[in-house]
Coordinates of C-alpha atoms and ligand atoms in Angstrom, one line a residue:
Chain A
M1081 CA 20.8 21.2 1.1
L1082 CA 22.1 17.6 1.2
K1083 CA 25.7 16.6 1.4
V1084 CA 26.8 13.0 1.5
E1085 CA 30.4 12.8 2.7
S1086 CA 32.4 9.7 1.7
I1087 CA 30.1 7.1 3.2
D1088 CA 30.8 3.4 3.4
V1089 CA 27.8 1.1 3.7
F1090 CA 27.9 -2.6 4.3
Y1091 CA 25.4 -5.5 4.1
G1092 CA 27.0 -7.9 6.7
N1093 CA 30.6 -7.9 5.4
I1094 CA 29.7 -7.1 1.8
Q1095 CA 30.6 -3.4 1.1
A1096 CA 27.9 -1.8 -1.1
L1097 CA 29.1 1.8 -1.0
K1098 CA 32.7 2.8 -1.0
G1099 CA 33.4 6.4 0.0
V1100 CA 30.5 7.8 -1.9
S1101 CA 30.1 11.6 -1.8
L1102 CA 27.4 13.6 -3.4
E1103 CA 25.7 16.9 -3.1
V1104 CA 22.2 18.3 -3.8
Q1105 CA 21.5 22.0 -3.8
E1106 CA 18.1 23.4 -2.9
G1107 CA 15.7 23.4 -5.9
E1108 CA 17.7 21.1 -8.1
I1109 CA 16.9 17.8 -9.8
V1110 CA 20.0 15.6 -9.3
T1111 CA 20.1 12.2 -10.9
L1112 CA 22.1 9.2 -10.0
I1113 CA 22.6 6.7 -12.8
G1114 CA 24.3 3.3 -12.7
A1115 CA 23.9 -0.3 -13.7
N1116 CA 22.2 -3.0 -11.7
G1117 CA 23.8 -3.6 -8.3
A1118 CA 25.9 -0.4 -8.5
G1119 CA 24.5 0.8 -5.1
K1120 CA 21.9 3.4 -6.1
S1121 CA 19.2 2.0 -3.9
T1122 CA 21.6 1.5 -1.1
L1123 CA 22.5 5.2 -1.2
L1124 CA 18.9 6.3 -1.0
K1125 CA 18.2 3.9 1.8
T1126 CA 21.1 5.3 3.7
I1127 CA 19.9 8.8 3.3
S1128 CA 16.4 8.0 4.4
G1129 CA 17.7 6.1 7.5
L1130 CA 16.9 2.5 6.6
L1131 CA 20.6 1.8 6.6
K1132 CA 23.4 3.2 8.7
P1133 CA 26.7 4.2 7.1
K1134 CA 29.8 2.6 8.8
H1135 CA 32.0 5.6 8.0
G1136 CA 31.4 9.1 6.6
D1137 CA 28.6 11.5 7.2
I1138 CA 25.3 12.8 5.7
L1139 CA 24.5 16.4 6.3
Y1140 CA 21.0 17.8 5.7
E1141 CA 20.8 21.5 6.0
G1142 CA 24.1 21.5 7.8
Q1143 CA 23.0 18.9 10.4
S1144 CA 24.2 15.3 10.5
I1145 CA 21.4 12.8 9.8
A1146 CA 23.6 9.8 9.3
G1147 CA 22.3 6.8 11.3
K1148 CA 19.2 8.6 12.6
A1149 CA 16.0 6.7 12.8
A1150 CA 13.9 6.8 9.6
Q1151 CA 11.0 8.6 11.3
M1152 CA 13.3 11.5 12.4
I1153 CA 14.5 11.9 8.8
V1154 CA 10.9 12.0 7.4
K1155 CA 10.0 14.5 10.0
Q1156 CA 12.9 16.7 8.9
G1157 CA 11.5 16.8 5.3
I1158 CA 13.1 14.0 3.3
S1159 CA 10.7 11.5 1.7
H1160 CA 11.7 8.4 -0.1
V1161 CA 9.8 6.7 -2.9
P1162 CA 11.3 3.2 -2.7
E1163 CA 12.2 1.0 -5.6
G1164 CA 9.2 -1.2 -6.6
R1165 CA 6.7 1.3 -5.2
R1166 CA 6.1 -0.7 -2.0
I1167 CA 2.6 0.6 -1.6
F1168 CA 0.3 -0.9 1.0
A1169 CA -1.7 -3.1 -1.3
N1170 CA -4.2 -4.2 1.3
M1171 CA -5.3 -0.6 2.0
T1172 CA -7.2 1.8 -0.1
V1173 CA -5.6 4.6 -2.1
E1174 CA -6.9 7.1 0.4
E1175 CA -5.5 5.2 3.3
N1176 CA -2.1 4.9 1.6
L1177 CA -2.0 8.7 1.2
E1178 CA -3.1 9.2 4.8
L1179 CA -0.1 7.0 5.9
G1180 CA 2.1 9.3 3.9
A1181 CA 1.0 12.1 6.3
F1182 CA 1.5 9.9 9.3
L1183 CA 3.7 12.3 11.3
R1184 CA 1.7 15.4 10.5
K1185 CA -0.8 17.0 12.8
D1186 CA -1.9 20.0 10.7
K1187 CA -5.4 18.8 9.6
D1188 CA -5.9 21.7 7.2
G1189 CA -2.5 21.3 5.6
I1190 CA -3.1 17.6 5.1
R1191 CA -6.5 18.3 3.4
Q1192 CA -4.8 20.8 1.1
D1193 CA -2.1 18.2 0.2
F1194 CA -4.8 15.6 -0.5
E1195 CA -6.2 18.1 -3.1
K1196 CA -2.7 18.8 -4.5
V1197 CA -1.9 15.2 -4.9
Y1198 CA -5.3 14.5 -6.5
Q1199 CA -4.7 17.4 -8.9
L1200 CA -1.3 16.0 -9.8
F1201 CA -2.7 12.5 -10.2
P1202 CA -6.4 12.7 -11.1
R1203 CA -6.4 8.9 -11.5
L1204 CA -5.8 8.5 -7.8
H1205 CA -8.8 10.6 -7.1
E1206 CA -11.0 8.4 -9.2
R1207 CA -9.7 5.4 -7.4
R1208 CA -9.4 6.7 -3.9
K1209 CA -11.7 4.0 -2.4
Q1210 CA -10.1 1.2 -4.3
L1211 CA -7.6 -1.2 -2.8
A1212 CA -4.1 -0.1 -3.8
G1213 CA -3.2 -3.6 -4.8
T1214 CA -5.7 -3.5 -7.6
L1215 CA -4.1 -0.5 -9.3
S1216 CA -2.0 -0.8 -12.5
G1217 CA 1.7 -0.5 -12.3
G1218 CA 1.7 3.1 -13.4
E1219 CA -1.1 4.0 -11.0
Q1220 CA 0.9 2.3 -8.2
Q1221 CA 3.9 4.5 -9.1
M1222 CA 1.7 7.6 -8.9
L1223 CA 0.4 6.4 -5.6
A1224 CA 3.9 5.9 -4.2
M1225 CA 4.8 9.4 -5.3
G1226 CA 1.6 10.9 -4.0
R1227 CA 2.1 9.1 -0.7
A1228 CA 5.6 10.5 -0.3
L1229 CA 4.3 14.0 -1.2
M1230 CA 1.8 13.8 1.6
A1231 CA 4.6 14.2 4.1
R1232 CA 5.2 17.6 2.4
P1233 CA 8.9 16.9 1.8
R1234 CA 11.5 19.5 0.9
L1235 CA 13.7 16.8 -0.6
L1236 CA 12.2 13.9 -2.5
L1237 CA 14.2 10.7 -3.1
L1238 CA 12.9 8.7 -6.1
D1239 CA 14.1 5.2 -6.8
E1240 CA 13.6 4.2 -10.4
P1241 CA 10.1 5.7 -10.9
S1242 CA 10.0 4.6 -14.6
M1243 CA 10.7 0.9 -13.8
G1244 CA 8.4 -1.4 -15.8
L1245 CA 6.3 1.4 -17.3
A1246 CA 5.3 1.8 -20.9
P1247 CA 7.1 4.6 -22.7
L1248 CA 4.1 6.9 -22.8
L1249 CA 3.7 6.6 -19.0
V1250 CA 7.4 7.1 -18.5
K1251 CA 7.0 10.5 -20.2
T1252 CA 4.0 11.3 -18.0
I1253 CA 5.9 10.4 -14.8
F1254 CA 8.9 12.5 -15.8
R1255 CA 6.7 15.4 -16.6
I1256 CA 5.2 15.1 -13.2
I1257 CA 8.6 15.0 -11.6
E1258 CA 9.5 18.3 -13.2
E1259 CA 6.2 19.7 -12.1
I1260 CA 6.8 18.6 -8.5
N1261 CA 10.2 20.2 -8.7
S1262 CA 8.7 23.4 -10.1
F1263 CA 6.6 23.7 -6.9
G1264 CA 9.9 23.9 -5.0
T1265 CA 10.6 20.3 -4.0
T1266 CA 14.2 19.3 -4.5
I1267 CA 14.7 15.9 -6.1
L1268 CA 17.3 13.2 -6.0
L1269 CA 16.4 10.8 -8.8
V1270 CA 17.8 7.3 -9.2
E1271 CA 17.3 6.0 -12.7
Q1272 CA 18.4 3.3 -15.1
N1273 CA 16.7 5.2 -17.9
A1274 CA 19.7 7.6 -18.3
N1275 CA 18.2 9.3 -21.3
M1276 CA 15.1 10.5 -19.6
A1277 CA 16.9 11.2 -16.3
L1278 CA 19.5 13.4 -17.9
S1279 CA 16.8 15.2 -19.9
V1280 CA 15.1 16.5 -16.7
A1281 CA 18.1 16.7 -14.3
D1282 CA 20.3 19.7 -13.6
R1283 CA 23.2 17.6 -12.5
A1284 CA 24.1 14.0 -12.5
Y1285 CA 26.3 11.4 -10.8
V1286 CA 27.3 8.1 -12.3
I1287 CA 27.9 5.2 -9.8
E1288 CA 29.7 2.0 -10.5
S1289 CA 30.2 -0.9 -8.1
G1290 CA 29.7 1.3 -5.1
R1291 CA 31.8 4.2 -6.2
V1292 CA 31.0 7.6 -7.9
V1293 CA 32.9 7.5 -11.1
L1294 CA 31.7 10.6 -12.8
S1295 CA 29.7 13.7 -12.0
G1296 CA 28.8 17.0 -13.7
S1297 CA 26.0 18.9 -15.2
A1298 CA 23.4 16.9 -17.1
E1299 CA 24.5 18.4 -20.4
E1300 CA 28.1 17.4 -19.7
L1301 CA 27.2 13.9 -18.9
N1302 CA 24.9 13.7 -21.9
A1303 CA 27.8 14.6 -24.1
S1304 CA 30.4 12.4 -22.4
E1305 CA 31.6 9.5 -24.4
Q1306 CA 31.9 7.3 -21.3
V1307 CA 28.2 7.8 -20.4
K1308 CA 27.1 7.4 -24.0
M1309 CA 28.8 4.0 -24.3
A1310 CA 27.7 2.6 -21.0
Y1311 CA 24.3 4.1 -20.3
L1312 CA 22.8 5.8 -23.4
G1313 CA 23.0 2.7 -25.7
G1314 CA 26.1 4.1 -27.5
H1315 CA 24.2 6.7 -29.7
Chain B
M1386 CA -33.8 -27.8 21.3
E1387 CA -31.0 -29.6 23.0
L1388 CA -29.0 -28.9 19.8
I1389 CA -29.7 -25.2 19.9
Q1390 CA -28.7 -25.2 23.6
Q1391 CA -25.4 -26.7 22.6
L1392 CA -25.0 -24.2 19.9
V1393 CA -25.4 -21.3 22.4
N1394 CA -22.8 -23.0 24.6
G1395 CA -20.5 -23.3 21.6
I1396 CA -20.8 -19.7 20.7
S1397 CA -19.9 -18.7 24.2
L1398 CA -16.9 -21.0 24.3
G1399 CA -16.0 -19.9 20.8
S1400 CA -16.0 -16.2 21.7
I1401 CA -13.4 -17.0 24.3
Y1402 CA -11.3 -18.8 21.7
A1403 CA -11.8 -15.9 19.4
L1404 CA -10.5 -13.4 21.9
I1405 CA -7.4 -15.4 22.5
A1406 CA -6.9 -16.2 18.8
L1407 CA -7.0 -12.5 18.0
G1408 CA -3.7 -12.0 19.9
Y1409 CA -2.0 -14.9 18.1
T1410 CA -3.1 -13.6 14.8
M1411 CA -2.2 -10.0 15.4
V1412 CA 1.2 -10.8 16.7
Y1413 CA 1.8 -13.3 13.8
G1414 CA 0.7 -10.7 11.4
I1415 CA 3.2 -8.1 12.6
V1416 CA 6.3 -10.1 13.6
R1417 CA 5.7 -13.5 11.9
L1418 CA 6.0 -15.2 15.3
I1419 CA 3.7 -17.7 16.9
N1420 CA 3.7 -16.4 20.5
F1421 CA 3.4 -19.6 22.4
A1422 CA 3.3 -17.7 25.6
H1423 CA 0.0 -16.2 24.6
G1424 CA -2.1 -18.9 26.4
D1425 CA -0.2 -18.1 29.6
V1426 CA -1.0 -14.4 29.3
F1427 CA -4.6 -15.6 29.2
M1428 CA -4.0 -17.6 32.4
V1429 CA -2.4 -14.5 34.1
G1430 CA -5.5 -12.5 33.1
A1431 CA -7.7 -15.1 34.8
F1432 CA -5.7 -14.8 38.0
V1433 CA -5.6 -11.1 38.0
G1434 CA -9.3 -11.0 37.5
F1435 CA -9.8 -13.6 40.3
Y1436 CA -7.6 -11.6 42.8
A1437 CA -9.3 -8.3 41.8
I1438 CA -12.7 -9.8 42.5
T1439 CA -11.9 -11.7 45.7
S1440 CA -9.2 -9.5 47.3
L1441 CA -10.0 -6.1 46.0
N1442 CA -13.7 -6.7 45.9
L1443 CA -14.0 -5.3 42.4
G1444 CA -17.0 -6.0 40.2
F1445 CA -16.9 -7.8 36.9
F1446 CA -16.1 -4.8 34.7
P1447 CA -13.4 -3.2 36.8
A1448 CA -11.8 -6.6 37.3
L1449 CA -12.0 -7.2 33.5
L1450 CA -10.4 -3.8 32.9
L1451 CA -7.6 -4.4 35.4
A1452 CA -6.8 -7.9 34.0
M1453 CA -6.6 -6.3 30.5
V1454 CA -4.3 -3.6 31.7
V1455 CA -2.0 -6.0 33.5
C1456 CA -1.9 -8.4 30.6
A1457 CA -1.2 -5.5 28.1
L1458 CA 1.8 -4.6 30.2
L1459 CA 2.9 -8.2 30.5
G1460 CA 2.7 -8.6 26.7
V1461 CA 4.8 -5.5 26.1
I1462 CA 7.4 -6.7 28.6
I1463 CA 7.6 -10.2 27.1
E1464 CA 8.1 -8.6 23.6
R1465 CA 10.7 -6.2 24.7
I1466 CA 12.7 -8.7 26.8
A1467 CA 12.3 -11.9 25.0
Y1468 CA 11.4 -11.3 21.3
K1469 CA 12.8 -7.9 20.3
P1470 CA 16.4 -9.0 20.6
L1471 CA 15.6 -11.9 18.3
R1472 CA 13.8 -9.9 15.6
N1473 CA 16.4 -10.7 13.0
A1474 CA 17.2 -14.2 14.3
T1475 CA 16.0 -17.4 12.7
R1476 CA 12.3 -18.3 13.2
I1477 CA 13.2 -21.4 15.1
A1478 CA 15.2 -19.4 17.7
A1479 CA 12.2 -17.1 18.2
L1480 CA 9.9 -20.1 18.5
I1481 CA 12.0 -21.9 21.0
T1482 CA 12.2 -18.6 23.0
A1483 CA 8.4 -18.4 22.9
I1484 CA 8.1 -21.9 24.4
G1485 CA 10.6 -20.9 27.0
V1486 CA 8.7 -17.8 27.9
S1487 CA 5.5 -19.9 28.2
L1488 CA 7.1 -22.4 30.6
F1489 CA 8.6 -19.5 32.6
I1490 CA 5.2 -17.9 33.1
E1491 CA 3.5 -21.2 33.9
Y1492 CA 6.1 -22.3 36.5
G1493 CA 6.8 -18.8 37.7
T1494 CA 3.1 -18.6 38.6
I1495 CA 3.3 -21.9 40.4
Y1496 CA 6.4 -20.8 42.2
V1497 CA 4.8 -17.6 43.4
R1498 CA 1.3 -18.8 44.4
G1499 CA 1.5 -22.6 44.3
A1500 CA -0.2 -25.0 41.8
Q1501 CA -3.6 -25.2 43.6
P1502 CA -6.6 -24.2 41.6
E1503 CA -9.0 -21.4 42.5
A1504 CA -12.7 -21.0 42.0
Y1505 CA -14.3 -17.8 40.7
P1506 CA -17.1 -16.7 42.9
S1507 CA -20.3 -17.7 41.2
T1508 CA -22.3 -14.8 42.6
L1509 CA -20.5 -12.2 40.6
L1510 CA -23.0 -11.8 37.8
P1511 CA -26.7 -12.3 38.2
D1512 CA -27.6 -15.7 36.9
K1513 CA -31.1 -15.7 35.6
S1514 CA -32.3 -17.9 32.9
I1515 CA -33.9 -16.2 29.9
E1516 CA -36.2 -18.2 27.7
V1517 CA -36.0 -17.4 24.0
F1518 CA -38.1 -19.6 21.7
G1519 CA -37.9 -22.5 24.1
V1520 CA -34.2 -22.2 24.5
T1521 CA -32.9 -21.3 28.0
I1522 CA -29.9 -19.0 27.9
S1523 CA -28.3 -17.9 31.2
S1524 CA -28.0 -14.1 31.5
Q1525 CA -24.4 -14.8 32.4
S1526 CA -23.5 -16.4 29.0
L1527 CA -25.4 -13.6 27.3
L1528 CA -23.3 -10.9 29.1
I1529 CA -20.1 -12.8 28.4
L1530 CA -21.0 -13.0 24.7
C1531 CA -21.9 -9.3 24.6
T1532 CA -18.6 -8.4 26.3
S1533 CA -16.7 -10.4 23.7
I1534 CA -18.6 -8.9 20.9
V1535 CA -18.0 -5.4 22.1
L1536 CA -14.3 -6.1 22.5
M1537 CA -14.1 -7.4 19.0
I1538 CA -16.0 -4.4 17.6
L1539 CA -13.7 -2.1 19.5
L1540 CA -10.7 -3.9 18.1
Q1541 CA -12.0 -3.5 14.5
L1542 CA -12.5 0.2 15.2
I1543 CA -8.9 0.5 16.6
V1544 CA -7.4 -1.3 13.6
H1545 CA -9.4 0.5 10.9
K1546 CA -10.0 3.9 12.3
T1547 CA -7.2 5.0 14.5
K1548 CA -3.7 6.0 13.7
I1549 CA -2.1 3.2 15.7
G1550 CA -4.3 0.7 13.9
K1551 CA -3.3 2.0 10.5
A1552 CA 0.3 1.8 11.6
M1553 CA -0.2 -1.8 12.7
R1554 CA -1.6 -2.7 9.3
A1555 CA 1.2 -0.9 7.5
V1556 CA 4.0 -2.5 9.6
S1557 CA 2.4 -5.9 9.2
Y1558 CA 2.2 -5.5 5.4
D1559 CA 5.7 -4.0 4.8
S1560 CA 7.7 -2.8 7.8
E1561 CA 10.4 -1.1 5.7
A1562 CA 7.8 0.9 3.8
A1563 CA 6.1 1.7 7.0
R1564 CA 9.4 3.2 8.4
L1565 CA 9.6 5.4 5.3
M1566 CA 6.2 6.8 6.3
G1567 CA 7.7 7.8 9.6
I1568 CA 6.0 5.0 11.6
N1569 CA 8.0 3.9 14.6
V1570 CA 8.0 0.1 14.1
D1571 CA 9.1 -0.8 17.6
N1572 CA 6.3 1.2 19.2
T1573 CA 3.8 -0.3 16.8
I1574 CA 4.9 -3.8 17.6
S1575 CA 4.6 -3.0 21.3
A1576 CA 1.1 -1.7 20.8
T1577 CA 0.2 -4.9 18.9
F1578 CA 1.4 -7.0 21.8
A1579 CA -0.4 -4.8 24.3
I1580 CA -3.8 -5.0 22.5
G1581 CA -3.5 -8.8 21.8
S1582 CA -2.5 -9.5 25.4
A1583 CA -5.3 -7.3 26.8
L1584 CA -7.8 -9.4 24.8
A1585 CA -6.3 -12.6 26.2
G1586 CA -6.5 -11.1 29.7
A1587 CA -10.2 -10.3 29.1
A1588 CA -10.7 -13.9 27.8
G1589 CA -9.1 -15.1 31.0
V1590 CA -11.6 -13.3 33.2
I1591 CA -14.5 -14.4 31.0
F1592 CA -13.3 -18.0 31.1
G1593 CA -13.1 -17.9 34.9
I1594 CA -16.7 -16.6 35.2
Y1595 CA -17.9 -19.2 32.8
Y1596 CA -16.0 -22.3 33.9
I1597 CA -15.3 -21.3 37.5
K1598 CA -12.1 -23.2 38.0
I1599 CA -8.7 -21.7 37.2
E1600 CA -5.2 -23.0 37.7
P1601 CA -1.7 -22.1 36.5
L1602 CA -1.6 -24.5 33.6
M1603 CA -5.1 -23.6 32.4
G1604 CA -3.7 -21.6 29.5
I1605 CA -2.2 -24.6 27.6
I1606 CA -5.3 -26.2 26.1
P1607 CA -7.3 -23.0 25.3
G1608 CA -4.1 -21.5 24.0
L1609 CA -3.5 -24.4 21.6
K1610 CA -7.2 -24.3 20.6
A1611 CA -7.1 -20.6 20.0
F1612 CA -4.0 -21.2 17.9
V1613 CA -6.0 -23.7 15.9
A1614 CA -8.8 -21.2 15.6
A1615 CA -6.3 -18.6 14.3
V1616 CA -5.0 -21.0 11.7
L1617 CA -8.5 -22.1 10.8
G1618 CA -9.4 -18.5 10.0
G1619 CA -6.1 -17.8 8.3
I1620 CA -3.2 -16.7 10.5
G1621 CA -2.6 -13.0 10.4
I1622 CA -6.1 -12.2 9.4
I1623 CA -8.2 -10.5 12.2
P1624 CA -11.7 -11.3 11.0
G1625 CA -10.4 -14.9 10.4
A1626 CA -9.5 -15.3 14.1
M1627 CA -13.0 -14.2 15.1
V1628 CA -14.7 -16.6 12.8
G1629 CA -12.2 -19.3 13.4
G1630 CA -12.7 -19.1 17.2
L1631 CA -16.5 -19.1 16.9
A1632 CA -16.5 -22.0 14.5
L1633 CA -14.2 -24.1 16.7
G1634 CA -16.4 -23.4 19.7
V1635 CA -19.5 -24.5 17.9
I1636 CA -17.8 -27.6 16.4
E1637 CA -16.7 -28.7 19.8
A1638 CA -20.1 -28.1 21.4
L1639 CA -21.9 -30.0 18.6
V1640 CA -19.5 -32.9 19.0
S1641 CA -20.3 -32.9 22.7
G1642 CA -24.0 -32.5 21.9
L1643 CA -23.9 -35.6 19.7
G1644 CA -22.7 -37.6 22.6
Y1645 CA -19.0 -37.7 21.8
S1646 CA -17.8 -35.4 24.5
L1647 CA -14.6 -37.3 25.0
W1648 CA -13.7 -36.3 21.5
R1649 CA -14.1 -32.6 22.3
D1650 CA -10.4 -31.8 22.6
G1651 CA -9.4 -34.2 19.8
V1652 CA -11.7 -32.6 17.3
A1653 CA -9.9 -29.3 17.5
F1654 CA -6.7 -30.9 16.3
I1655 CA -8.5 -32.9 13.7
V1656 CA -9.7 -29.6 12.4
L1657 CA -6.1 -28.3 12.4
I1658 CA -4.9 -31.3 10.4
L1659 CA -7.7 -31.0 7.9
I1660 CA -7.1 -27.3 7.4
L1661 CA -3.4 -27.8 7.0
I1662 CA -4.0 -30.4 4.4
F1663 CA -6.8 -28.8 2.4
R1664 CA -6.6 -25.1 3.0
P1665 CA -3.3 -24.2 4.6
S1666 CA -3.9 -20.5 4.2
G1667 CA -7.1 -20.8 6.3
L1668 CA -10.7 -19.9 5.5
F1669 CA -10.0 -16.3 5.0
G1670 CA -6.5 -16.6 3.6
K1671 CA -6.0 -15.7 0.0
N1672 CA -2.8 -16.2 -1.8
V1673 CA -0.1 -16.8 0.7
R1674 CA 2.3 -13.9 0.8
E1675 CA 5.6 -15.2 2.0
K1676 CA 7.9 -12.4 3.1
V1677 CA 11.2 -12.3 1.3
Ligands
ATP1929 N1 19.8 -6.7 1.7 C1 20.9 -6.9 1.1 N2 21.8 -7.8 1.6 C2 23.0 -8.1 1.0 N3 23.4 -7.4 -0.1 C3 22.6 -6.5 -0.6 C4 21.3 -6.2 -0.1 N4 20.8 -5.2 -0.9 C5 21.7 -5.0 -1.8 N5 22.8 -5.7 -1.7 C6 24.0 -5.7 -2.6 O1 24.5 -4.4 -2.6 C7 24.8 -4.0 -3.9 C8 24.1 -2.7 -4.3 O2 22.7 -3.0 -4.4 P1 21.6 -1.9 -4.7 O3 20.3 -2.4 -4.5 O4 22.0 -0.6 -4.0 O5 21.9 -1.6 -6.2 P2 21.1 -0.7 -7.3 O6 22.1 0.2 -7.9 O7 19.9 -0.1 -6.6 O8 20.7 -1.8 -8.4 P3 19.3 -1.9 -9.2 O9 19.5 -1.0 -10.3 O10 19.3 -3.3 -9.7 O11 18.2 -1.5 -8.3 C9 24.5 -5.1 -4.8 O12 25.7 -5.8 -5.0 C10 23.6 -6.0 -4.0 O13 23.7 -7.3 -4.3
MG1930 MG1 18.0 -0.3 -6.9

């Protein structure tokens, strides 16, 4: 479904990604783990069109999307839940969700998706008239995910959805990620919480200083000494 | 009664400031740029309205509409040519460019049509006096006030109810997140310039009808005062610009009414200094959200 082919991405003359390749098959949950500054967010931003790769290509369903405008990529079915949620705090929950469906014209479909999102996140329904900035961190994460789902994506990019959440809430969020996946949405999940990420993922990539250093099935990586040492707290 | 009369004048003047201030504030909200050419767009609107009325024999509303359309286009062109290439440049570069654009429009207008002033025909709108509770209000200022209010209500509807309005708010809050929603940031910025400039154009025509005399440098002082109004209300905040404009108009009129009419222009800048000292985020500004 998605194929990233040895891309190089720069910020000015700092190279953040060095020949990164990665693949996501339809229906999978693929996770990308790595330390701070490894280049995880950079990769997601490049896929969703916020950044352009200098070299290499990104294929989505066989077509190159590298360097295309972000709105074209959303239109083609890739939604990105950015790191730090980035919800529109000065708008209501409902308006945030509406913006998620910005490019859609199918009124009935949008209404159905509102219901789906409210079913997935009942909290959001209770707070739909409330300003998004007044939500708790966990609720904001739910809103960011709900907002992305409103585009009815076929591929969902999630950047550290568990960041800053209490353990119980992290569990809830991961359960919901699996639920979203079970409805047929493919997921590329960036996480620092490698334990949780590997427990829901089918396959995983490990990225270090802009390079993919390891990849394999989630079980393989869970068992790997290298991953245990670096990302699973050595147990 | 004299005081109330002044108050009415102040509200009329203030509604002109408010219309101009809206453009400053909307543009600042979305691209963090003080568009110093905005007062000149107001001037162009006044001239378009003047020529529409005198040469094309249009009535008030068609002339108003034409001025708004021309100014909307002008605003979009200014943004595309002068500001867009500088979007990632330093603020000072953009600011200097804005001043350059302002001078270009002012002296370009003088080059094209000369520096001589023009006078709006005074017969355009019926000028009856209406007596309300002992205060005489001219039907003209009433119509002007109503037009401004309708335009401001329209703006609120656009900003809160339409798709482009929601896109404008989203981009001004977080343009990268807006891009992830599929919003075309360039078009949204153009729309913001178009709407803000159309309001300035309307203000130009209204100004001409109210104050009769127009000339190519007429945009400077109202432009500066509208800027003060925008800062007073809280730059970037739409209702702030409306209230700031009205407040400034009323303050000026009251100062004149108390017999200090020579202080009229000065008082606006005293207000600016006071607000910058005591409440830099403006009347409506909450915590200042500096973009990182
Ligand atoms: N806007 C930017 N300008 C310059 N350098 C940047 C920018 N954003 C990221 N970088 C650099 O690119 C590298 C990769 O950053 P990135 O945000 O992709 O890391 P990350 O893996 O997402 O880290 P984290 O887990 O902390 O979110 C880092 O060295 C970072 O300093
Ligand atoms: Mg990151």
